[in-house]
Amino acid sequence: MKPVKNVPFACCIMSIVASALLSGCASEHASAMSKPTNSPPLVFKRTNGIIPFTQSLQRKWGAAVTADVDQDGWDDVITTQHGTNALIYWNNEGHFSEPIVIVTGDTHGLGVSDYDGDGKMDIVVSPGGGDGGNPRRPIYFSVDKQRNITKGGTFSHFSASRGRAIKFLEANGDNKLDLFTTGFAPKRVKSLTTNQLYFNSSKNFSPPLTLSIPHDPLSFKTLVTDVNNDDISDVITFGGKDMTLSIGQGDGSYVDSTKEVLGDLANTHNAINIAEIDYDNDGDFDLFLARSQYQFQQESYYDPKDKNFAFFVFRKSFMFEDITIEGENLILENIQETWATYNIQLGRERKVVEAVRAAHYMDGRLEITPQNAMGWPADSELKGLHIGYLGNSKWRIGGAVKSRLSAVIKNVVNHPDEMRRKPLPALLLENRNGKFVDVTQRIGINIQEQTTSVAVADFNNDGFMDLAITPYGNMALPIEHYVLMNQQGKSFSKFSHAGLTSDEIGATGVGITAFDYDQDGRVDVVYGNERGRWYLAKNQIQKDALGNFIKVEVGVSEVQKAQPTGAKVTITACGKQQTQHVGATGDGFHHMLNNNMHFGIGECDSVEKVHVIWPNGEEKSLEDREAGSKVKL
C-alpha cells in the first residue's frame, strides 16, 4: 500500500463544488470557490432512456427502491406509483428493461430482502387501506435469479391497517430477518397507530411485539439504525409531532430510550425523512433530518415569469377569485385528484366536463372557452371543481373536495394571494457516545425551506459522505434537487445547481436515492416528484477531480447464513476508517438492500482492511485490496 503523504485524507482532491484544486484543507475551501471564471461543471446530468420511465405525471409513495433483486451483481430499481402500481426495472449492466408490474393498486411501503433464506429475493408490499374503510395486510412476492416474480400471498394473521412502512431487521440474533410494519389502524379504533414488530419463525412471522408508541399517529415513518454502536438494530419512528427510539437488546426485546438518548430533540416535529450518516468518520451513525409537513393544508404559488398559478387543496372548500387570464381560453394542466368524488363543472349551468387524461387521475388537461363557462352557480352548495367566467378576462375557480386536488392555471396575469409553506429547517444530529446533539449550525448547514427526502453517498470519492436533498419546492416552478458536499467532516457546502433538474410544474419533491447504476465508480441518483416524473441522473465528476474507490458486496454469512441486512461494514484506508450499514436508506417507508456498497478512499491506492459484522455477531475480514476492486464477503 502507498499511503498519502502527511495530508488529511484526500484533502487535496479537486473540489467539485468549485471545480478548482484545493491548495489546502477545508479552511481554504471558500477561497477556492471564488477562483473559477467559468460556471462550475454539473455534479450530475439527467439521462434519457437509460431507465425508460414514463413521461406521465403521477403520484408517488416515497423514493425509488434500489436492490439487486435478481442477484446478478447489478442494482435494479423499483418505483411505487401511489394508487396505481409498483414497477421493477431490471438492470442489464447499466441499461434498464421496460417496466415489469409487481403489483397493482394502492401501493405504499415496499421492502426487499431474502427473509426466508431460500436464496430467492422477497418483496413485501404494504397496501393502503382505502382511507381506513378497507384495512388490508401486507402481500409478499418471491423473485428468482431468472427474474420470475411469484406472488406468495397475504400475511393474513397480521393486523389489518392503512399500511405505511416496511422494514426488515434482525431483532433476536437467530439468523432470520424480522419484519417491522407501521400504519394507521382502521376507522373507529381507539389507537390509530399500528407500529409492530413481527418475528420470523422459519418462513413465517409470529404474533407481533408493539414497540414504543409515538404520541402522534402520524409518526409512522421508520429508521432502522444502530444508535449505541453495539451492532444491534434500533428503531426510530418519526413523521408527526414527535420521534420515539426503541433500543434493541439483541434478544427480541426493546427498551424505550427516547428521553435518555434524544432528550428535547424527541419533540422535533415534521421530520419527514431521516438518514443515518457518519459524516465525521468517527465510527458511529449521526442523523440528518429532512423536515416537511404532510400535504394537509391549502397551498398556492405564482410564477410571474411564465405566468403560472398553481394550487393544492385537501378535503376542504376552496375559492380562488379574480383570476385574470391573458388570452381567450382558460387552460389548466396537471389536474390531479386522489379520487374524483365529484365532477368538474362549468359556469352557472354547472356543465359537467372531463379533463383529458393520459391515464386515470394523471396528466389532466382542460381548455375552456368563456362561452362554455359563463357565470357562477346561484346556490352556495359547491361539490367538486367549479370553473366560471365572469367577463373582462376574469375567472373564478372554487368548490369542495373530499380528497387531494391540485392543478396549474396557465397565462395568469392577475392572481389571488399565494399561500406558501413556512420555513422548517433541516437538522444534523451528531451521535456523541449514544446520545444526539444538534450541530446543524456549527457544521455550516443552513436549509430553511422544507425538504422531503435525503440520500447519503460519497459523490466525489474523497472518503466523506455527502448528501443529496429533495426540497418540497414551489408548485409553480420545476423542482431542483441539490447536493451538500462534505468538507472533510468539518462542514458542508450547498451546491444548488447540481444538475438534478426536472421539467414539470404542479409537482412537489418526493424522493431521492443514490446508487452506482453502471458501476463506473461514481455514485448516481434517481429522484422523483409527487404528481410528477422519475429521473435518473449520472454522476459527471471527472476522474481528475475524483478520488479512488472500492466496492464491497455483502452476502449471507459463511457459517450461520445470516442475511446481509443490518450488517455493518468498516474499511480502513490510509489509516482512516469508514463505516456503512447494509440496508441504510433515507426513506422512511421503504427498505432497500444496498449490499453492493461503495466506499470512496480519496488518494489512497489500496485498502488495508475490510471488516464486516453480520447482525448475528458473525465477523469476517479481508486485507490489502486494491483501489477500484470489488470485494465479496
XYZ file of C-alpha atoms in Angstrom:
633
model
C 0.000 0.000 0.000
C 1.165 3.543 -0.778
C -0.339 5.905 1.775
C -0.902 9.575 1.140
C 1.888 11.781 2.439
C 1.124 13.655 5.664
C -2.005 15.448 4.461
C -5.559 14.960 5.680
C -7.416 12.155 3.930
C -7.971 13.201 0.293
C -7.689 16.820 1.369
C -6.089 17.899 -1.883
C -8.541 16.308 -4.288
C -10.093 18.810 -6.655
C -13.156 20.440 -5.149
C -16.045 19.520 -7.378
C -18.106 22.342 -5.956
C -15.598 24.959 -7.088
C -14.011 22.882 -9.852
C -10.614 24.036 -8.687
C -7.757 22.307 -6.912
C -7.687 22.751 -3.196
C -4.338 24.037 -2.129
C -5.023 23.152 1.480
C -7.774 21.758 3.622
C -11.399 22.607 4.321
C -10.467 26.008 5.732
C -9.315 27.113 2.269
C -12.457 25.910 0.538
C -14.099 29.340 0.405
C -11.188 30.953 -1.448
C -11.040 28.041 -3.872
C -14.718 28.523 -4.674
C -14.190 32.109 -5.787
C -11.411 31.425 -8.305
C -13.097 29.862 -11.358
C -14.106 32.330 -14.055
C -16.436 29.906 -15.820
C -19.534 28.291 -14.357
C -18.669 25.130 -12.422
C -19.479 21.819 -14.105
C -22.577 19.978 -13.019
C -22.241 17.216 -10.482
C -24.966 15.263 -12.284
C -26.553 15.143 -15.718
C -30.019 13.802 -16.418
C -30.060 10.717 -18.609
C -32.538 9.947 -21.332
C -33.858 6.437 -21.871
C -31.383 4.517 -19.698
C -34.314 3.789 -17.405
C -37.476 4.015 -19.550
C -39.535 5.999 -17.045
C -42.968 7.112 -18.215
C -43.499 10.766 -19.067
C -46.886 10.726 -17.325
C -47.230 12.889 -14.247
C -48.010 10.518 -11.401
C -48.405 10.366 -7.660
C -45.650 8.587 -5.725
C -45.112 6.804 -2.419
C -41.606 7.548 -1.212
C -38.283 7.338 -3.016
C -37.308 4.770 -5.635
C -36.111 1.459 -4.154
C -32.737 0.107 -5.283
C -31.724 -3.524 -4.716
C -30.121 -6.375 -6.630
C -33.385 -8.279 -6.868
C -32.210 -10.875 -9.440
C -28.808 -11.217 -7.704
C -26.741 -10.651 -10.839
C -24.492 -8.045 -9.208
C -26.327 -5.005 -10.650
C -28.831 -2.975 -8.637
C -32.355 -2.877 -10.043
C -34.870 -0.069 -9.485
C -38.416 -0.317 -8.117
C -40.790 2.647 -8.205
C -44.143 2.980 -6.486
C -46.897 4.966 -8.149
C -49.321 5.641 -5.293
C -52.750 4.314 -6.149
C -51.573 2.683 -9.388
C -48.779 0.087 -9.156
C -45.230 -0.847 -8.244
C -42.848 -1.380 -11.158
C -39.426 -3.015 -11.396
C -36.805 -2.014 -13.958
C -34.187 -4.757 -14.409
C -30.596 -3.516 -14.624
C -28.888 -5.042 -17.651
C -25.302 -3.970 -16.897
C -26.081 -0.274 -16.839
C -29.167 -0.184 -19.071
C -32.630 -0.985 -17.789
C -35.519 -3.059 -19.086
C -39.014 -1.868 -19.754
C -41.001 -1.827 -16.502
C -42.471 -5.037 -15.138
C -45.559 -4.747 -12.932
C -45.056 -6.289 -9.482
C -48.418 -5.319 -8.032
C -51.297 -3.007 -8.949
C -53.466 -0.894 -6.695
C -52.825 1.320 -3.711
C -49.128 0.599 -3.118
C -47.379 2.005 -0.033
C -44.192 0.869 1.754
C -42.093 -1.791 -0.004
C -39.164 -3.864 1.261
C -36.626 -6.176 -0.411
C -34.650 -8.964 1.336
C -34.363 -12.760 1.366
C -36.179 -13.061 4.681
C -36.809 -16.817 4.430
C -33.246 -17.692 3.396
C -34.228 -19.776 0.361
C -31.850 -17.979 -1.991
C -34.642 -16.067 -3.731
C -35.245 -12.412 -3.056
C -38.508 -11.493 -1.347
C -40.559 -8.336 -1.849
C -43.100 -7.333 0.787
C -45.615 -4.601 -0.063
C -47.810 -2.730 2.388
C -51.042 -1.699 0.649
C -53.183 1.260 1.592
C -56.406 0.876 3.483
C -58.956 2.844 1.497
C -58.719 5.834 3.839
C -59.493 3.497 6.712
C -62.583 1.990 5.165
C -60.764 -1.011 3.669
C -57.921 -2.025 6.034
C -55.516 -4.501 4.460
C -52.480 -6.647 5.225
C -49.040 -6.872 3.573
C -48.644 -9.045 0.499
C -45.444 -10.816 -0.478
C -43.639 -11.966 -3.617
C -40.637 -14.163 -4.404
C -38.162 -13.414 -7.210
C -35.691 -15.999 -8.554
C -32.432 -15.384 -10.388
C -34.201 -15.762 -13.747
C -36.399 -12.752 -12.843
C -39.563 -14.765 -12.382
C -41.870 -12.979 -9.939
C -44.212 -15.218 -7.961
C -46.927 -13.885 -5.696
C -46.760 -15.735 -2.395
C -49.939 -14.431 -0.811
C -51.026 -12.216 2.055
C -49.860 -12.193 5.658
C -53.391 -12.947 6.795
C -52.505 -13.078 10.510
C -51.098 -9.506 10.503
C -53.101 -6.625 11.940
C -55.171 -5.004 9.214
C -54.388 -1.329 8.771
C -53.801 1.537 6.413
C -50.283 0.342 5.658
C -47.320 2.679 5.711
C -43.736 1.404 6.226
C -41.986 -1.937 5.650
C -38.602 -2.515 7.327
C -36.529 -5.687 7.798
C -34.192 -6.146 10.775
C -32.530 -8.869 12.835
C -34.085 -8.409 16.270
C -33.128 -11.555 18.201
C -29.891 -12.955 16.744
C -31.420 -16.122 15.279
C -30.105 -15.533 11.719
C -33.593 -14.759 10.392
C -34.880 -11.350 9.361
C -37.844 -9.989 11.296
C -40.356 -7.508 9.903
C -41.363 -4.128 11.304
C -44.512 -2.550 9.889
C -46.258 0.733 10.566
C -49.598 2.170 9.613
C -52.877 3.731 10.582
C -55.425 1.463 12.184
C -58.896 1.187 10.619
C -61.520 3.823 11.367
C -63.274 3.922 14.733
C -60.343 2.304 16.549
C -59.093 3.894 19.774
C -55.389 3.817 18.864
C -54.597 4.903 15.327
C -51.027 3.617 15.484
C -50.094 0.088 14.413
C -46.279 0.086 14.690
C -45.497 -3.579 15.255
C -42.553 -5.986 15.020
C -43.276 -9.480 13.674
C -40.693 -12.160 14.499
C -39.558 -14.538 11.791
C -40.221 -18.107 12.863
C -38.962 -20.253 9.982
C -40.649 -18.893 6.871
C -43.491 -17.275 8.767
C -43.964 -14.334 11.097
C -45.231 -14.805 14.640
C -47.687 -12.525 16.501
C -46.182 -9.089 16.915
C -44.443 -7.061 19.561
C -45.613 -3.459 19.788
C -42.670 -1.071 20.057
C -42.607 2.436 21.523
C -45.831 4.145 20.535
C -45.443 7.748 19.381
C -47.810 10.325 20.772
C -48.752 11.371 17.248
C -50.238 8.693 14.964
C -48.600 10.495 12.023
C -45.217 9.268 13.294
C -45.435 6.165 11.131
C -42.128 6.555 9.298
C -39.189 4.416 10.388
C -35.397 4.370 10.509
C -33.546 1.185 11.470
C -30.074 2.141 12.676
C -27.551 1.418 15.442
C -27.616 4.263 17.933
C -25.274 2.936 20.630
C -22.790 1.113 18.365
C -23.475 -2.313 19.887
C -24.167 -3.947 16.482
C -27.840 -4.452 17.402
C -30.545 -2.742 15.346
C -32.512 0.080 16.977
C -35.745 1.592 15.677
C -36.709 5.264 15.383
C -40.274 6.200 14.441
C -40.980 9.737 13.261
C -43.004 11.917 10.915
C -45.515 13.675 13.159
C -45.186 15.838 16.264
C -42.508 13.696 17.890
C -39.947 10.923 17.492
C -39.539 7.717 19.505
C -36.498 5.497 19.929
C -36.601 1.783 20.773
C -33.168 0.351 21.663
C -32.698 -3.300 20.715
C -31.457 -5.686 23.396
C -30.464 -8.440 20.981
C -32.972 -10.980 22.328
C -36.019 -9.565 20.557
C -36.889 -7.115 23.310
C -36.651 -3.333 23.109
C -36.316 -0.534 25.629
C -37.912 2.862 25.115
C -34.886 5.183 25.321
C -36.445 8.230 23.705
C -35.858 10.659 26.583
C -32.451 9.306 27.538
C -30.987 9.485 24.025
C -32.937 12.216 22.232
C -33.900 14.474 25.137
C -35.747 17.558 23.911
C -34.892 16.584 20.327
C -37.601 13.922 20.625
C -40.107 16.770 20.265
C -38.796 17.626 16.800
C -41.885 17.788 14.622
C -42.365 17.076 10.929
C -39.187 15.031 10.456
C -40.438 13.679 7.162
C -37.362 11.516 6.425
C -34.191 10.667 8.358
C -30.907 9.273 7.039
C -28.021 7.849 9.038
C -24.650 9.317 8.082
C -21.269 9.015 9.755
C -20.375 12.466 8.482
C -17.165 12.789 10.531
C -15.955 9.169 10.216
C -15.802 8.665 13.978
C -17.430 5.239 13.727
C -20.967 5.995 14.911
C -24.060 6.973 12.977
C -25.285 10.560 13.002
C -28.709 11.601 11.709
C -29.796 14.058 9.006
C -33.439 15.136 9.288
C -35.358 16.364 6.249
C -38.398 18.229 7.537
C -41.689 18.930 5.833
C -45.379 18.973 6.667
C -47.730 16.406 5.207
C -49.916 17.694 2.390
C -52.916 18.537 4.567
C -53.172 22.321 4.049
C -54.238 24.533 1.166
C -51.356 25.953 -0.895
C -50.975 28.283 -3.870
C -47.984 29.633 -5.807
C -47.340 32.036 -8.672
C -44.544 32.286 -11.220
C -44.531 35.780 -12.776
C -42.048 34.781 -15.473
C -44.139 32.053 -17.082
C -47.448 33.309 -15.642
C -48.408 30.053 -13.950
C -50.638 29.876 -10.876
C -50.579 26.503 -9.095
C -52.824 25.406 -6.242
C -53.371 22.448 -3.927
C -56.375 21.740 -1.676
C -57.174 18.883 0.695
C -60.638 17.861 1.907
C -61.946 21.406 2.180
C -63.924 24.011 0.345
C -61.796 26.490 -1.602
C -62.190 29.621 -3.699
C -59.767 31.477 -5.979
C -61.302 34.800 -7.021
C -60.412 37.357 -9.694
C -58.078 35.268 -11.804
C -57.221 37.341 -14.876
C -56.143 35.341 -17.912
C -54.074 36.532 -20.856
C -55.756 35.203 -23.974
C -59.274 33.981 -24.570
C -59.427 30.452 -23.150
C -58.670 29.177 -19.658
C -56.094 26.377 -19.628
C -55.489 24.070 -16.673
C -52.692 21.486 -16.651
C -51.588 18.663 -14.368
C -55.066 18.389 -12.838
C -54.810 15.609 -10.270
C -57.291 14.385 -7.713
C -56.679 11.407 -5.425
C -60.126 10.107 -6.226
C -62.719 12.094 -8.130
C -65.706 12.047 -5.777
C -67.398 14.869 -7.709
C -67.361 16.234 -11.244
C -65.656 19.182 -12.877
C -68.447 21.698 -13.531
C -68.553 24.866 -15.659
C -70.421 28.124 -15.272
C -73.838 28.992 -13.949
C -75.376 25.903 -15.547
C -72.899 23.501 -13.923
C -71.996 21.889 -17.213
C -70.085 18.685 -16.466
C -66.796 18.182 -18.319
C -63.951 15.697 -18.087
C -60.313 16.656 -18.320
C -58.223 14.981 -20.990
C -56.105 12.405 -19.175
C -53.352 10.051 -20.284
C -54.451 7.620 -17.580
C -56.781 7.606 -14.610
C -56.128 10.730 -12.494
C -52.886 11.530 -14.346
C -51.818 14.368 -16.642
C -55.213 16.098 -16.528
C -55.515 18.984 -19.005
C -58.526 21.175 -19.652
C -59.040 24.091 -22.068
C -62.265 26.057 -21.568
C -63.834 28.780 -23.684
C -65.630 31.670 -21.962
C -68.856 30.685 -23.758
C -68.849 27.246 -22.084
C -68.305 28.612 -18.570
C -70.398 31.772 -18.355
C -71.395 32.856 -14.844
C -71.341 31.158 -11.457
C -73.918 28.882 -9.733
C -76.578 30.882 -7.882
C -76.808 28.500 -4.925
C -73.988 28.186 -2.435
C -73.570 24.402 -2.462
C -70.417 23.517 -4.386
C -69.137 19.988 -4.810
C -66.109 19.193 -6.910
C -64.110 21.620 -9.057
C -66.150 24.572 -10.369
C -64.918 26.974 -13.040
C -66.734 30.146 -14.062
C -66.090 33.022 -16.492
C -67.117 36.422 -15.050
C -66.278 38.685 -18.009
C -63.356 41.030 -18.773
C -60.892 38.095 -18.836
C -61.708 37.286 -15.199
C -62.302 33.738 -13.997
C -63.240 32.095 -10.725
C -62.228 28.606 -9.575
C -63.618 27.012 -6.427
C -65.525 24.132 -4.940
C -65.155 21.401 -2.342
C -63.408 18.044 -2.478
C -63.106 15.000 -0.225
C -59.550 14.168 -1.308
C -56.468 15.944 -2.648
C -56.868 18.190 -5.677
C -54.196 20.190 -7.493
C -53.762 21.957 -10.813
C -51.817 24.637 -12.685
C -53.594 27.574 -14.332
C -51.746 28.963 -17.359
C -51.345 32.545 -18.643
C -52.348 34.228 -15.368
C -51.621 37.976 -15.228
C -53.552 38.759 -12.036
C -53.798 36.156 -9.302
C -55.127 35.510 -5.782
C -52.762 35.695 -2.830
C -50.143 32.997 -2.526
C -50.282 30.528 0.372
C -46.760 29.163 0.701
C -45.253 26.853 3.286
C -43.358 28.342 6.193
C -39.638 27.613 6.753
C -38.844 24.350 8.509
C -35.071 23.919 8.884
C -33.343 20.615 8.173
C -31.220 19.304 11.051
C -28.000 17.369 11.528
C -27.819 15.486 14.844
C -24.391 14.256 15.875
C -24.085 10.987 17.760
C -21.913 11.517 20.835
C -21.493 8.314 22.804
C -25.002 7.159 22.013
C -26.752 10.494 22.559
C -27.658 13.072 19.918
C -26.683 16.745 19.801
C -27.898 19.322 17.263
C -24.808 20.512 15.307
C -26.653 21.938 12.300
C -25.359 25.493 12.616
C -21.886 24.527 13.775
C -21.410 22.290 10.763
C -22.498 25.010 8.319
C -25.885 23.653 7.228
C -28.481 26.348 6.667
C -31.534 24.931 4.902
C -34.628 26.878 5.849
C -37.010 25.643 3.160
C -38.986 22.474 3.698
C -37.277 19.302 2.464
C -38.784 15.882 1.870
C -36.033 13.349 1.179
C -32.303 12.713 1.597
C -29.778 10.257 0.162
C -26.296 9.632 1.583
C -23.300 8.779 -0.623
C -19.713 9.809 -1.321
C -20.238 11.544 -4.648
C -16.617 12.673 -5.162
C -14.952 9.638 -3.542
C -12.960 11.726 -1.052
C -13.781 9.402 1.845
C -16.534 11.528 3.396
C -20.258 11.011 2.881
C -22.228 13.718 1.072
C -25.964 14.423 0.988
C -28.427 14.715 -1.893
C -31.529 16.664 -0.834
C -35.065 16.859 -2.185
C -36.837 20.176 -1.482
C -40.600 20.376 -1.185
C -40.396 23.205 -3.701
C -42.703 25.726 -5.341
C -45.566 24.155 -7.302
C -45.467 26.921 -9.920
C -41.835 26.103 -10.767
C -39.874 22.967 -11.669
C -38.290 21.248 -8.651
C -34.485 21.342 -8.459
C -32.907 18.836 -6.094
C -29.462 19.722 -4.738
C -26.321 18.438 -3.033
C -24.491 19.155 0.223
C -20.805 18.315 -0.221
C -18.971 17.165 2.884
C -15.821 19.174 3.543
C -13.594 16.615 5.264
C -16.089 16.071 8.093
C -15.774 19.712 9.211
C -18.629 21.378 7.320
C -20.976 21.047 4.345
C -21.201 23.257 1.245
C -24.535 23.554 -0.540
C -24.362 23.046 -4.292
C -27.752 24.196 -5.588
C -27.097 23.793 -9.310
C -26.102 20.159 -9.208
C -27.923 19.129 -12.397
C -30.790 17.396 -10.586
C -33.438 19.298 -12.503
C -36.986 18.463 -13.532
C -39.375 19.940 -16.092
C -42.919 19.563 -14.807
C -44.859 22.105 -12.759
C -47.675 21.487 -10.326
C -45.423 18.949 -8.592
C -43.545 18.774 -5.288
C -40.327 16.928 -4.419
C -40.872 13.417 -3.045
C -37.756 11.238 -3.064
C -34.104 10.697 -3.950
C -31.910 7.558 -3.891
C -28.171 7.164 -4.535
C -26.578 4.143 -6.254
C -23.894 3.417 -8.868
C -26.173 2.085 -11.572
C -23.422 1.478 -14.174
C -20.597 0.524 -11.772
C -18.190 3.113 -13.115
C -17.056 4.106 -9.620
C -19.208 7.244 -9.461
C -22.414 7.222 -7.424
C -25.501 8.319 -9.381
C -29.017 9.251 -8.241
C -32.637 8.518 -9.118
C -35.146 11.120 -7.967
C -38.809 11.927 -8.409
C -41.605 14.386 -7.793
C -45.094 13.941 -6.378
C -47.569 14.467 -9.244
C -44.518 14.446 -11.495
C -41.892 12.181 -13.054
C -38.973 9.941 -12.150
C -35.462 10.855 -13.320
C -32.071 9.118 -13.423
C -29.029 11.408 -13.216
C -25.485 10.247 -13.938
C -22.531 11.453 -11.881
C -20.433 13.776 -14.071
C -17.405 14.356 -11.835
C -14.286 13.969 -13.928
C -11.620 11.456 -12.981
C -9.012 14.131 -12.231
C -11.428 15.568 -9.644
C -12.456 12.190 -8.291
C -10.920 10.054 -5.569
C -10.363 6.309 -5.727
C -12.960 3.831 -4.501
C -13.584 0.257 -3.511
C -16.800 -1.757 -3.674
C -17.879 -4.304 -1.076
C -20.564 -6.872 -1.848
C -22.005 -8.375 1.334
C -23.809 -11.703 1.084
C -25.015 -14.186 3.689
C -22.579 -15.011 6.472
C -20.332 -18.001 5.896
C -21.185 -20.152 8.905
C -24.742 -19.453 10.088
C -26.049 -17.973 6.820
C -27.250 -14.711 8.383
C -28.690 -12.273 5.850
C -26.702 -9.129 4.949
C -29.468 -6.726 6.042
C -28.216 -4.993 9.164
C -24.560 -5.938 8.621
C -22.014 -3.248 9.434
C -19.045 -2.797 7.070
C -15.884 -0.923 8.090
C -12.957 -0.259 5.797
C -9.522 1.121 6.662
C -7.608 3.083 4.019
C -4.517 5.196 4.658
C -5.102 4.588 8.364
C -8.589 6.137 8.249
C -11.793 4.222 8.907
C -15.263 4.477 7.345
C -18.413 2.607 8.346
C -21.612 1.890 6.454
C -24.700 -0.127 7.238
C -26.350 -2.625 4.842
C -29.984 -1.597 4.452
C -29.391 2.062 5.278
C -31.751 4.426 3.499
C -33.073 7.931 3.853
C -36.618 6.806 3.037
C -38.916 6.188 5.988
C -41.349 3.968 4.078
C -39.192 1.560 2.062
C -36.491 -0.987 2.872
C -33.608 -1.061 0.393
C -30.983 -3.789 0.159
C -27.821 -1.820 -0.650
C -25.459 -4.760 -0.233
C -23.354 -3.593 -3.201
C -21.603 -0.968 -1.113
C -19.469 1.900 -2.411
C -16.627 3.496 -0.426
C -14.618 6.477 -1.648
C -10.996 6.325 -0.479
C -9.558 9.598 -1.772
C -5.933 9.370 -2.941
C -5.321 6.001 -1.304
C -4.433 3.366 -3.878
C -5.435 0.433 -1.689
C -7.452 -0.566 1.348
C -5.679 -2.104 4.321
C -8.684 -3.905 5.734
C -12.346 -4.641 5.037
C -14.311 -5.872 8.040
C -17.961 -6.932 8.215
C -20.013 -7.954 11.213
C -23.374 -9.530 10.498
C -26.301 -8.826 12.836
C -25.905 -12.289 14.435
C -22.377 -11.332 15.544
C -20.533 -13.328 12.909
C -17.484 -11.488 11.533
C -15.080 -11.660 8.624
C -12.118 -9.555 7.463
C -10.057 -9.258 4.301
C -6.813 -7.326 3.894
C -4.860 -5.441 1.232
C -7.344 -4.808 -1.563
C -6.518 -2.541 -4.495
C -8.488 0.607 -5.279
C -11.139 0.037 -7.919
C -11.626 -3.604 -6.965
C -14.779 -5.322 -5.759
C -14.578 -7.298 -2.530
C -17.127 -10.076 -1.979
C -17.917 -11.178 1.547
